[in-house]
Each structure stands twice: as C-alpha cells, then as structure tokens.
Amino acid sequence: MKKLLIMCGTGIATSTVVKGKVEEWLKENNLSQEVKIYQSKVSDEIGRIDDYDVILSTTLVPNNIKDKVIDGVPLLTGIGIESMYEKVLAEIKR
Amino acid sequence: MKLDKELVVIDLEVDSKEEALEVLGKQLLEIGVVKEGFVESILKREEAFPTGLPTAPFGVAIPHTDGDMVNESKIAFALLKEPVKFYMMGKNDELVAVKMIFMLALKTPEDQLEMLQKLVGMFQNPETVTKLAETKDVDALNKLISDTA
C-alpha cells in the first residue's frame, strides 16, 4: 500500500477539496486498493516527509523537501491537471 | 448552502489585499462567527501560505486560517471594483490580480466542504468565473452558485 500525503497550510480547506478529487481519480483508475490517503498541514509533516511515497501540496513547502513534493494547485485551478496526475501516477508505480 | 447577506460585499473599493482581508474578516468578527484575532491570523497566514488562484479570466483568492479561530463555519465574499494583487497559492514569487475573494471561516475540514467543492468547480470554468465577476447582489450570487451543477 502506497502512502499519499495531501497537505496545505492549515490542513482544513484546500487539502480537503484536493483529497476528494484525488479519491475520485484513484477510483476511476482502479488504484483505490493500492493507495492510502493522508491529510495534514505542512508544519506537522516537515519532520516525517520520508514516511510517504507520494506528496501533493497546495502550499509552499521548505526548499529542502521541495523536490519530493508535487504541486496540487492544478486541482483547484483546473490548469495542468493531466501533467500533475502523470507525476502522481509515476510516484505510485515507482 | 447559501452565502449570508451580511457577508457579501459587491464592488468593494480597496487598494491592497490587506485592506480587503480586513474588511471581510471584520464582517465575520462582527456577527460573531470568528474569534478576536481572526483578522490578524488571516493576514499572517496569507503571508506564509498565499491563496491567490490564477483562474481565468479573473483571479480568485480563498484566504483562510486555522479552525481554532472560528466559532461557526461560514464563507464571506467580496467582489472587488478593481483587482488587487495576491501571491499565488504554492508560490511566493508569482502574483495574481484577484477580483473575487472567498474568505473561508472553517472550523473543521468537513464544514462547508460541499460548498467549497462547488466553488472550486466554478473557478475552473471561465464562464462561471465571468458570471461571478458580474454579480450584482447576494441573491444573484446565491442563484449562480445553486444553479451551478
């Protein structure tokens, strides 16, 4: 089971919307059984970022973890959703 | 699922995002749905975690802060007469001209989720973004939201 973390600044607003969309996408792609979703805020996760296989963030993350994080803002704006999911899929399949 | 009349401002004239955030935050404070310090918290949070979204043809911002500043979950709305600059969500070096602000006072992640999902759906469609920007009053705004599938 892969661990997918969705985080935003507060863990309360945008990450909840993103979570709903990702859950749908997982279902559509028959990946629901392979991926477990976690929702949180950036400040709670910085120290344990390596616990996750895939990380989506709608907010700024510190430079030292930047490379591990996929930008989740496309799910809010509708711009660039496809290439975002390509990255997510690549991480799930890795 | 409606926006409250006293939480909707059409044609707000402001010079900065800070001014707009103060106006909306104070409205939430006035009716008691948020706690003292909410406005400061929103401003601080916006600096650290900006909420501007580069939607087309107008930018939208969804400022919010921690649930412990909130008594009751509500959403306040402002349509700005002239756009103000917000930093883009997830970026600290790109600005977006924001014409509409949805200030989210949320106590828990589940609160107002349906509304939030609906709004995000609207943001992704330039046609509904345009309609939002042409809103004349709270009734028209609520109708637009409820008419959107």
PDB file of C-alpha atoms in Angstrom:
ATOM      1  CA  MET A   1       0.000   0.000   0.000  1.00  0.00           C
ATOM      2  CA  LYS A   2       1.445   3.356  -1.057  1.00  0.00           C
ATOM      3  CA  LYS A   3       1.072   6.314   1.249  1.00  0.00           C
ATOM      4  CA  LEU A   4      -0.117   9.510  -0.388  1.00  0.00           C
ATOM      5  CA  LEU A   5       0.016  12.694   1.654  1.00  0.00           C
ATOM      6  CA  ILE A   6      -2.115  15.711   0.776  1.00  0.00           C
ATOM      7  CA  MET A   7      -1.183  18.859   2.616  1.00  0.00           C
ATOM      8  CA  CYS A   8      -1.975  22.545   2.712  1.00  0.00           C
ATOM      9  CA  GLY A   9      -1.215  25.404   5.068  1.00  0.00           C
ATOM     10  CA  THR A  10      -3.993  24.659   7.525  1.00  0.00           C
ATOM     11  CA  GLY A  11      -4.945  21.055   6.725  1.00  0.00           C
ATOM     12  CA  ILE A  12      -8.503  22.269   6.686  1.00  0.00           C
ATOM     13  CA  ALA A  13      -9.606  23.823   3.412  1.00  0.00           C
ATOM     14  CA  THR A  14      -7.815  23.181   0.155  1.00  0.00           C
ATOM     15  CA  SER A  15      -6.390  19.812   1.174  1.00  0.00           C
ATOM     16  CA  THR A  16      -9.950  18.613   1.807  1.00  0.00           C
ATOM     17  CA  VAL A  17     -11.045  19.621  -1.681  1.00  0.00           C
ATOM     18  CA  VAL A  18      -7.936  18.083  -3.220  1.00  0.00           C
ATOM     19  CA  LYS A  19      -8.461  14.886  -1.219  1.00  0.00           C
ATOM     20  CA  GLY A  20     -11.974  14.474  -2.632  1.00  0.00           C
ATOM     21  CA  LYS A  21     -10.685  14.879  -6.180  1.00  0.00           C
ATOM     22  CA  VAL A  22      -7.770  12.502  -5.726  1.00  0.00           C
ATOM     23  CA  GLU A  23     -10.048   9.865  -4.182  1.00  0.00           C
ATOM     24  CA  GLU A  24     -12.251  10.071  -7.282  1.00  0.00           C
ATOM     25  CA  TRP A  25      -9.262   9.806  -9.560  1.00  0.00           C
ATOM     26  CA  LEU A  26      -7.910   6.772  -7.705  1.00  0.00           C
ATOM     27  CA  LYS A  27     -11.277   5.081  -8.019  1.00  0.00           C
ATOM     28  CA  GLU A  28     -11.520   5.827 -11.745  1.00  0.00           C
ATOM     29  CA  ASN A  29      -8.081   4.366 -12.273  1.00  0.00           C
ATOM     30  CA  ASN A  30      -8.656   1.325 -10.079  1.00  0.00           C
ATOM     31  CA  LEU A  31      -5.953   2.402  -7.692  1.00  0.00           C
ATOM     32  CA  SER A  32      -8.041   2.801  -4.532  1.00  0.00           C
ATOM     33  CA  GLN A  33      -6.772  -0.507  -3.158  1.00  0.00           C
ATOM     34  CA  GLU A  34      -3.159   0.441  -3.748  1.00  0.00           C
ATOM     35  CA  VAL A  35      -3.079   3.875  -2.163  1.00  0.00           C
ATOM     36  CA  LYS A  36      -3.915   5.188   1.278  1.00  0.00           C
ATOM     37  CA  ILE A  37      -4.519   8.934   1.575  1.00  0.00           C
ATOM     38  CA  TYR A  38      -3.341  11.067   4.485  1.00  0.00           C
ATOM     39  CA  GLN A  39      -4.349  14.683   5.003  1.00  0.00           C
ATOM     40  CA  SER A  40      -2.371  17.194   7.003  1.00  0.00           C
ATOM     41  CA  LYS A  41      -0.769  20.600   7.241  1.00  0.00           C
ATOM     42  CA  VAL A  42       2.760  21.359   6.142  1.00  0.00           C
ATOM     43  CA  SER A  43       4.066  22.290   9.586  1.00  0.00           C
ATOM     44  CA  ASP A  44       3.063  18.894  11.016  1.00  0.00           C
ATOM     45  CA  GLU A  45       4.756  16.901   8.261  1.00  0.00           C
ATOM     46  CA  ILE A  46       8.130  18.511   7.655  1.00  0.00           C
ATOM     47  CA  GLY A  47       9.913  16.141  10.036  1.00  0.00           C
ATOM     48  CA  ARG A  48       8.400  12.932   8.659  1.00  0.00           C
ATOM     49  CA  ILE A  49       8.112  13.627   4.964  1.00  0.00           C
ATOM     50  CA  ASP A  50      10.074  10.473   4.103  1.00  0.00           C
ATOM     51  CA  ASP A  51       7.270   8.339   5.553  1.00  0.00           C
ATOM     52  CA  TYR A  52       5.223   8.977   2.413  1.00  0.00           C
ATOM     53  CA  ASP A  53       5.529   7.664  -1.139  1.00  0.00           C
ATOM     54  CA  VAL A  54       3.675  10.496  -2.847  1.00  0.00           C
ATOM     55  CA  ILE A  55       3.175  14.034  -1.588  1.00  0.00           C
ATOM     56  CA  LEU A  56       0.764  16.585  -3.011  1.00  0.00           C
ATOM     57  CA  SER A  57       0.797  20.109  -1.631  1.00  0.00           C
ATOM     58  CA  THR A  58      -1.316  23.149  -2.404  1.00  0.00           C
ATOM     59  CA  THR A  59       1.016  25.379  -0.493  1.00  0.00           C
ATOM     60  CA  LEU A  60       4.615  26.476  -0.192  1.00  0.00           C
ATOM     61  CA  VAL A  61       6.986  23.919   1.237  1.00  0.00           C
ATOM     62  CA  PRO A  62      10.519  24.480   2.554  1.00  0.00           C
ATOM     63  CA  ASN A  63      13.271  24.192  -0.051  1.00  0.00           C
ATOM     64  CA  ASN A  64      14.802  21.082   1.481  1.00  0.00           C
ATOM     65  CA  ILE A  65      11.689  18.997   0.785  1.00  0.00           C
ATOM     66  CA  LYS A  66      10.649  20.749  -2.419  1.00  0.00           C
ATOM     67  CA  ASP A  67      11.888  18.013  -4.745  1.00  0.00           C
ATOM     68  CA  LYS A  68       9.698  15.392  -3.098  1.00  0.00           C
ATOM     69  CA  VAL A  69       6.505  17.396  -3.408  1.00  0.00           C
ATOM     70  CA  ILE A  70       4.079  17.594  -6.348  1.00  0.00           C
ATOM     71  CA  ASP A  71       2.147  20.837  -6.795  1.00  0.00           C
ATOM     72  CA  GLY A  72      -1.563  20.167  -6.131  1.00  0.00           C
ATOM     73  CA  VAL A  73      -2.815  23.619  -7.109  1.00  0.00           C
ATOM     74  CA  PRO A  74      -3.898  22.388 -10.601  1.00  0.00           C
ATOM     75  CA  LEU A  75      -6.756  20.585  -8.869  1.00  0.00           C
ATOM     76  CA  LEU A  76      -8.040  23.972  -7.699  1.00  0.00           C
ATOM     77  CA  THR A  77      -7.498  25.974 -10.874  1.00  0.00           C
ATOM     78  CA  GLY A  78      -8.126  23.244 -13.430  1.00  0.00           C
ATOM     79  CA  ILE A  79      -4.911  24.219 -15.201  1.00  0.00           C
ATOM     80  CA  GLY A  80      -2.339  21.462 -15.670  1.00  0.00           C
ATOM     81  CA  ILE A  81      -4.310  18.629 -14.061  1.00  0.00           C
ATOM     82  CA  GLU A  82      -3.151  15.997 -16.548  1.00  0.00           C
ATOM     83  CA  SER A  83       0.567  16.509 -16.108  1.00  0.00           C
ATOM     84  CA  MET A  84       0.042  16.640 -12.345  1.00  0.00           C
ATOM     85  CA  TYR A  85      -1.667  13.242 -12.357  1.00  0.00           C
ATOM     86  CA  GLU A  86       1.098  11.869 -14.584  1.00  0.00           C
ATOM     87  CA  LYS A  87       3.577  12.744 -11.854  1.00  0.00           C
ATOM     88  CA  VAL A  88       1.361  11.243  -9.161  1.00  0.00           C
ATOM     89  CA  LEU A  89       0.943   8.037 -11.158  1.00  0.00           C
ATOM     90  CA  ALA A  90       4.691   7.769 -11.733  1.00  0.00           C
ATOM     91  CA  GLU A  91       5.277   8.006  -7.980  1.00  0.00           C
ATOM     92  CA  ILE A  92       2.586   5.423  -7.213  1.00  0.00           C
ATOM     93  CA  LYS A  93       4.064   2.988  -9.739  1.00  0.00           C
ATOM     94  CA  ARG A  94       7.624   3.506  -8.622  1.00  0.00           C
TER      95      ARG A  94
ATOM     96  CA  MET B   1     -25.998  26.177   1.121  1.00  0.00           C
ATOM     97  CA  LYS B   2     -26.025  29.933   0.794  1.00  0.00           C
ATOM     98  CA  LEU B   3     -23.861  32.925   1.491  1.00  0.00           C
ATOM     99  CA  ASP B   4     -25.236  35.256   4.165  1.00  0.00           C
ATOM    100  CA  LYS B   5     -26.357  38.679   3.073  1.00  0.00           C
ATOM    101  CA  GLU B   6     -24.213  40.434   5.663  1.00  0.00           C
ATOM    102  CA  LEU B   7     -21.140  38.537   4.471  1.00  0.00           C
ATOM    103  CA  VAL B   8     -21.327  39.581   0.829  1.00  0.00           C
ATOM    104  CA  VAL B   9     -19.787  42.818  -0.435  1.00  0.00           C
ATOM    105  CA  ILE B  10     -20.212  43.811  -4.064  1.00  0.00           C
ATOM    106  CA  ASP B  11     -17.956  46.410  -5.693  1.00  0.00           C
ATOM    107  CA  LEU B  12     -15.617  46.737  -2.741  1.00  0.00           C
ATOM    108  CA  GLU B  13     -13.090  49.505  -3.265  1.00  0.00           C
ATOM    109  CA  VAL B  14      -9.699  48.703  -1.749  1.00  0.00           C
ATOM    110  CA  ASP B  15      -6.073  49.468  -2.513  1.00  0.00           C
ATOM    111  CA  SER B  16      -4.474  46.303  -1.224  1.00  0.00           C
ATOM    112  CA  LYS B  17      -5.147  42.702  -0.347  1.00  0.00           C
ATOM    113  CA  GLU B  18      -4.587  43.539   3.317  1.00  0.00           C
ATOM    114  CA  GLU B  19      -7.375  46.095   3.201  1.00  0.00           C
ATOM    115  CA  ALA B  20      -9.728  43.633   1.523  1.00  0.00           C
ATOM    116  CA  LEU B  21      -8.891  40.903   4.034  1.00  0.00           C
ATOM    117  CA  GLU B  22      -9.550  43.289   6.910  1.00  0.00           C
ATOM    118  CA  VAL B  23     -12.949  44.295   5.557  1.00  0.00           C
ATOM    119  CA  LEU B  24     -14.096  40.706   5.134  1.00  0.00           C
ATOM    120  CA  GLY B  25     -12.524  39.476   8.359  1.00  0.00           C
ATOM    121  CA  LYS B  26     -14.173  42.240  10.373  1.00  0.00           C
ATOM    122  CA  GLN B  27     -17.547  41.317   8.943  1.00  0.00           C
ATOM    123  CA  LEU B  28     -17.127  37.768  10.139  1.00  0.00           C
ATOM    124  CA  LEU B  29     -15.997  39.086  13.509  1.00  0.00           C
ATOM    125  CA  GLU B  30     -18.944  41.450  13.779  1.00  0.00           C
ATOM    126  CA  ILE B  31     -21.520  38.684  13.546  1.00  0.00           C
ATOM    127  CA  GLY B  32     -19.504  36.590  15.979  1.00  0.00           C
ATOM    128  CA  VAL B  33     -18.676  33.621  13.764  1.00  0.00           C
ATOM    129  CA  VAL B  34     -14.935  34.095  14.291  1.00  0.00           C
ATOM    130  CA  LYS B  35     -12.816  34.929  17.332  1.00  0.00           C
ATOM    131  CA  GLU B  36     -10.839  38.045  18.209  1.00  0.00           C
ATOM    132  CA  GLY B  37      -7.531  37.794  16.391  1.00  0.00           C
ATOM    133  CA  PHE B  38      -9.056  36.155  13.312  1.00  0.00           C
ATOM    134  CA  VAL B  39      -8.160  39.076  11.064  1.00  0.00           C
ATOM    135  CA  GLU B  40      -4.537  39.107  12.259  1.00  0.00           C
ATOM    136  CA  SER B  41      -4.387  35.359  11.829  1.00  0.00           C
ATOM    137  CA  ILE B  42      -5.748  35.572   8.272  1.00  0.00           C
ATOM    138  CA  LEU B  43      -3.206  38.258   7.363  1.00  0.00           C
ATOM    139  CA  LYS B  44      -0.315  36.294   8.822  1.00  0.00           C
ATOM    140  CA  ARG B  45      -1.460  33.106   7.158  1.00  0.00           C
ATOM    141  CA  GLU B  46      -1.791  34.824   3.790  1.00  0.00           C
ATOM    142  CA  GLU B  47       1.839  35.963   4.059  1.00  0.00           C
ATOM    143  CA  ALA B  48       3.090  32.471   4.856  1.00  0.00           C
ATOM    144  CA  PHE B  49       0.683  30.481   2.692  1.00  0.00           C
ATOM    145  CA  PRO B  50      -0.751  32.664  -0.069  1.00  0.00           C
ATOM    146  CA  THR B  51      -4.156  31.764  -1.515  1.00  0.00           C
ATOM    147  CA  GLY B  52      -4.395  33.529  -4.890  1.00  0.00           C
ATOM    148  CA  LEU B  53      -5.550  31.262  -7.714  1.00  0.00           C
ATOM    149  CA  PRO B  54      -4.696  32.140 -11.335  1.00  0.00           C
ATOM    150  CA  THR B  55      -8.159  31.359 -12.643  1.00  0.00           C
ATOM    151  CA  ALA B  56      -9.407  32.806 -15.929  1.00  0.00           C
ATOM    152  CA  PRO B  57     -10.392  35.449 -16.840  1.00  0.00           C
ATOM    153  CA  PHE B  58     -10.105  36.832 -13.289  1.00  0.00           C
ATOM    154  CA  GLY B  59      -8.057  35.676 -10.344  1.00  0.00           C
ATOM    155  CA  VAL B  60      -9.724  34.413  -7.196  1.00  0.00           C
ATOM    156  CA  ALA B  61      -8.386  34.201  -3.643  1.00  0.00           C
ATOM    157  CA  ILE B  62      -9.560  31.892  -0.879  1.00  0.00           C
ATOM    158  CA  PRO B  63      -7.959  33.226   2.323  1.00  0.00           C
ATOM    159  CA  HIS B  64      -8.441  31.092   5.425  1.00  0.00           C
ATOM    160  CA  THR B  65      -6.772  30.202   8.687  1.00  0.00           C
ATOM    161  CA  ASP B  66      -6.795  27.652  11.494  1.00  0.00           C
ATOM    162  CA  GLY B  67     -10.106  26.253  12.691  1.00  0.00           C
ATOM    163  CA  ASP B  68      -9.480  27.256  16.291  1.00  0.00           C
ATOM    164  CA  MET B  69     -10.061  30.901  15.313  1.00  0.00           C
ATOM    165  CA  VAL B  70     -13.559  30.036  14.133  1.00  0.00           C
ATOM    166  CA  ASN B  71     -16.811  29.660  16.118  1.00  0.00           C
ATOM    167  CA  GLU B  72     -19.102  28.787  13.261  1.00  0.00           C
ATOM    168  CA  SER B  73     -18.196  27.827   9.706  1.00  0.00           C
ATOM    169  CA  LYS B  74     -19.149  30.491   7.185  1.00  0.00           C
ATOM    170  CA  ILE B  75     -17.896  31.916   3.910  1.00  0.00           C
ATOM    171  CA  ALA B  76     -17.614  35.654   3.247  1.00  0.00           C
ATOM    172  CA  PHE B  77     -17.426  37.045  -0.280  1.00  0.00           C
ATOM    173  CA  ALA B  78     -16.130  40.249  -1.811  1.00  0.00           C
ATOM    174  CA  LEU B  79     -16.255  41.309  -5.422  1.00  0.00           C
ATOM    175  CA  LEU B  80     -13.633  44.000  -5.888  1.00  0.00           C
ATOM    176  CA  LYS B  81     -14.192  47.044  -8.009  1.00  0.00           C
ATOM    177  CA  GLU B  82     -10.554  46.947  -9.071  1.00  0.00           C
ATOM    178  CA  PRO B  83      -8.396  43.830  -8.683  1.00  0.00           C
ATOM    179  CA  VAL B  84      -5.662  43.696  -6.041  1.00  0.00           C
ATOM    180  CA  LYS B  85      -2.524  41.568  -6.152  1.00  0.00           C
ATOM    181  CA  PHE B  86      -2.270  38.334  -4.188  1.00  0.00           C
ATOM    182  CA  TYR B  87       0.579  35.876  -4.262  1.00  0.00           C
ATOM    183  CA  MET B  88      -0.297  32.609  -5.945  1.00  0.00           C
ATOM    184  CA  MET B  89      -1.047  29.588  -3.865  1.00  0.00           C
ATOM    185  CA  GLY B  90       2.001  27.351  -3.628  1.00  0.00           C
ATOM    186  CA  LYS B  91       4.292  30.119  -4.886  1.00  0.00           C
ATOM    187  CA  ASN B  92       5.966  33.047  -3.188  1.00  0.00           C
ATOM    188  CA  ASP B  93       7.230  34.795  -6.285  1.00  0.00           C
ATOM    189  CA  GLU B  94       4.240  34.996  -8.590  1.00  0.00           C
ATOM    190  CA  LEU B  95       1.410  37.474  -8.295  1.00  0.00           C
ATOM    191  CA  VAL B  96      -2.151  37.175  -9.486  1.00  0.00           C
ATOM    192  CA  ALA B  97      -4.677  40.000  -9.951  1.00  0.00           C
ATOM    193  CA  VAL B  98      -7.614  38.990  -7.787  1.00  0.00           C
ATOM    194  CA  LYS B  99     -11.106  40.232  -8.491  1.00  0.00           C
ATOM    195  CA  MET B 100     -13.040  37.935  -6.157  1.00  0.00           C
ATOM    196  CA  ILE B 101     -12.320  36.851  -2.632  1.00  0.00           C
ATOM    197  CA  PHE B 102     -13.983  33.967  -0.837  1.00  0.00           C
ATOM    198  CA  MET B 103     -12.878  34.134   2.783  1.00  0.00           C
ATOM    199  CA  LEU B 104     -13.289  30.733   4.368  1.00  0.00           C
ATOM    200  CA  ALA B 105     -14.022  30.589   8.078  1.00  0.00           C
ATOM    201  CA  LEU B 106     -13.874  26.841   8.629  1.00  0.00           C
ATOM    202  CA  LYS B 107     -13.932  25.059  11.955  1.00  0.00           C
ATOM    203  CA  THR B 108     -13.315  21.525  10.693  1.00  0.00           C
ATOM    204  CA  PRO B 109     -12.276  20.122   7.296  1.00  0.00           C
ATOM    205  CA  GLU B 110     -15.758  18.724   6.659  1.00  0.00           C
ATOM    206  CA  ASP B 111     -17.538  22.018   7.208  1.00  0.00           C
ATOM    207  CA  GLN B 112     -18.787  23.655   4.050  1.00  0.00           C
ATOM    208  CA  LEU B 113     -16.943  21.040   2.004  1.00  0.00           C
ATOM    209  CA  GLU B 114     -19.773  20.710  -0.472  1.00  0.00           C
ATOM    210  CA  MET B 115     -19.815  24.478  -0.956  1.00  0.00           C
ATOM    211  CA  LEU B 116     -16.053  24.582  -1.280  1.00  0.00           C
ATOM    212  CA  GLN B 117     -16.040  21.804  -3.870  1.00  0.00           C
ATOM    213  CA  LYS B 118     -18.704  23.622  -5.778  1.00  0.00           C
ATOM    214  CA  LEU B 119     -16.784  26.877  -5.710  1.00  0.00           C
ATOM    215  CA  VAL B 120     -13.603  25.183  -6.911  1.00  0.00           C
ATOM    216  CA  GLY B 121     -15.640  23.663  -9.741  1.00  0.00           C
ATOM    217  CA  MET B 122     -16.849  27.143 -10.645  1.00  0.00           C
ATOM    218  CA  PHE B 123     -13.314  28.563 -10.583  1.00  0.00           C
ATOM    219  CA  GLN B 124     -12.245  26.041 -13.216  1.00  0.00           C
ATOM    220  CA  ASN B 125     -14.774  27.315 -15.717  1.00  0.00           C
ATOM    221  CA  PRO B 126     -14.044  30.757 -17.256  1.00  0.00           C
ATOM    222  CA  GLU B 127     -17.733  31.183 -17.984  1.00  0.00           C
ATOM    223  CA  THR B 128     -18.784  30.897 -14.349  1.00  0.00           C
ATOM    224  CA  VAL B 129     -15.810  32.994 -13.217  1.00  0.00           C
ATOM    225  CA  THR B 130     -17.042  35.723 -15.555  1.00  0.00           C
ATOM    226  CA  LYS B 131     -20.553  35.394 -14.189  1.00  0.00           C
ATOM    227  CA  LEU B 132     -19.238  35.634 -10.644  1.00  0.00           C
ATOM    228  CA  ALA B 133     -17.435  38.839 -11.567  1.00  0.00           C
ATOM    229  CA  GLU B 134     -20.665  40.273 -12.927  1.00  0.00           C
ATOM    230  CA  THR B 135     -22.651  39.538  -9.773  1.00  0.00           C
ATOM    231  CA  LYS B 136     -24.863  42.425  -8.753  1.00  0.00           C
ATOM    232  CA  ASP B 137     -26.110  41.300  -5.342  1.00  0.00           C
ATOM    233  CA  VAL B 138     -26.234  38.463  -2.840  1.00  0.00           C
ATOM    234  CA  ASP B 139     -29.372  36.897  -4.355  1.00  0.00           C
ATOM    235  CA  ALA B 140     -27.815  36.755  -7.815  1.00  0.00           C
ATOM    236  CA  LEU B 141     -24.681  35.269  -6.294  1.00  0.00           C
ATOM    237  CA  ASN B 142     -26.585  32.558  -4.425  1.00  0.00           C
ATOM    238  CA  LYS B 143     -28.630  31.785  -7.504  1.00  0.00           C
ATOM    239  CA  LEU B 144     -25.490  31.434  -9.585  1.00  0.00           C
ATOM    240  CA  ILE B 145     -23.988  29.085  -7.009  1.00  0.00           C
ATOM    241  CA  SER B 146     -27.122  26.959  -6.699  1.00  0.00           C
ATOM    242  CA  ASP B 147     -27.621  26.841 -10.492  1.00  0.00           C
ATOM    243  CA  THR B 148     -24.115  25.504 -10.980  1.00  0.00           C
ATOM    244  CA  ALA B 149     -24.127  21.728 -11.034  1.00  0.00           C
TER     245      ALA B 149
END
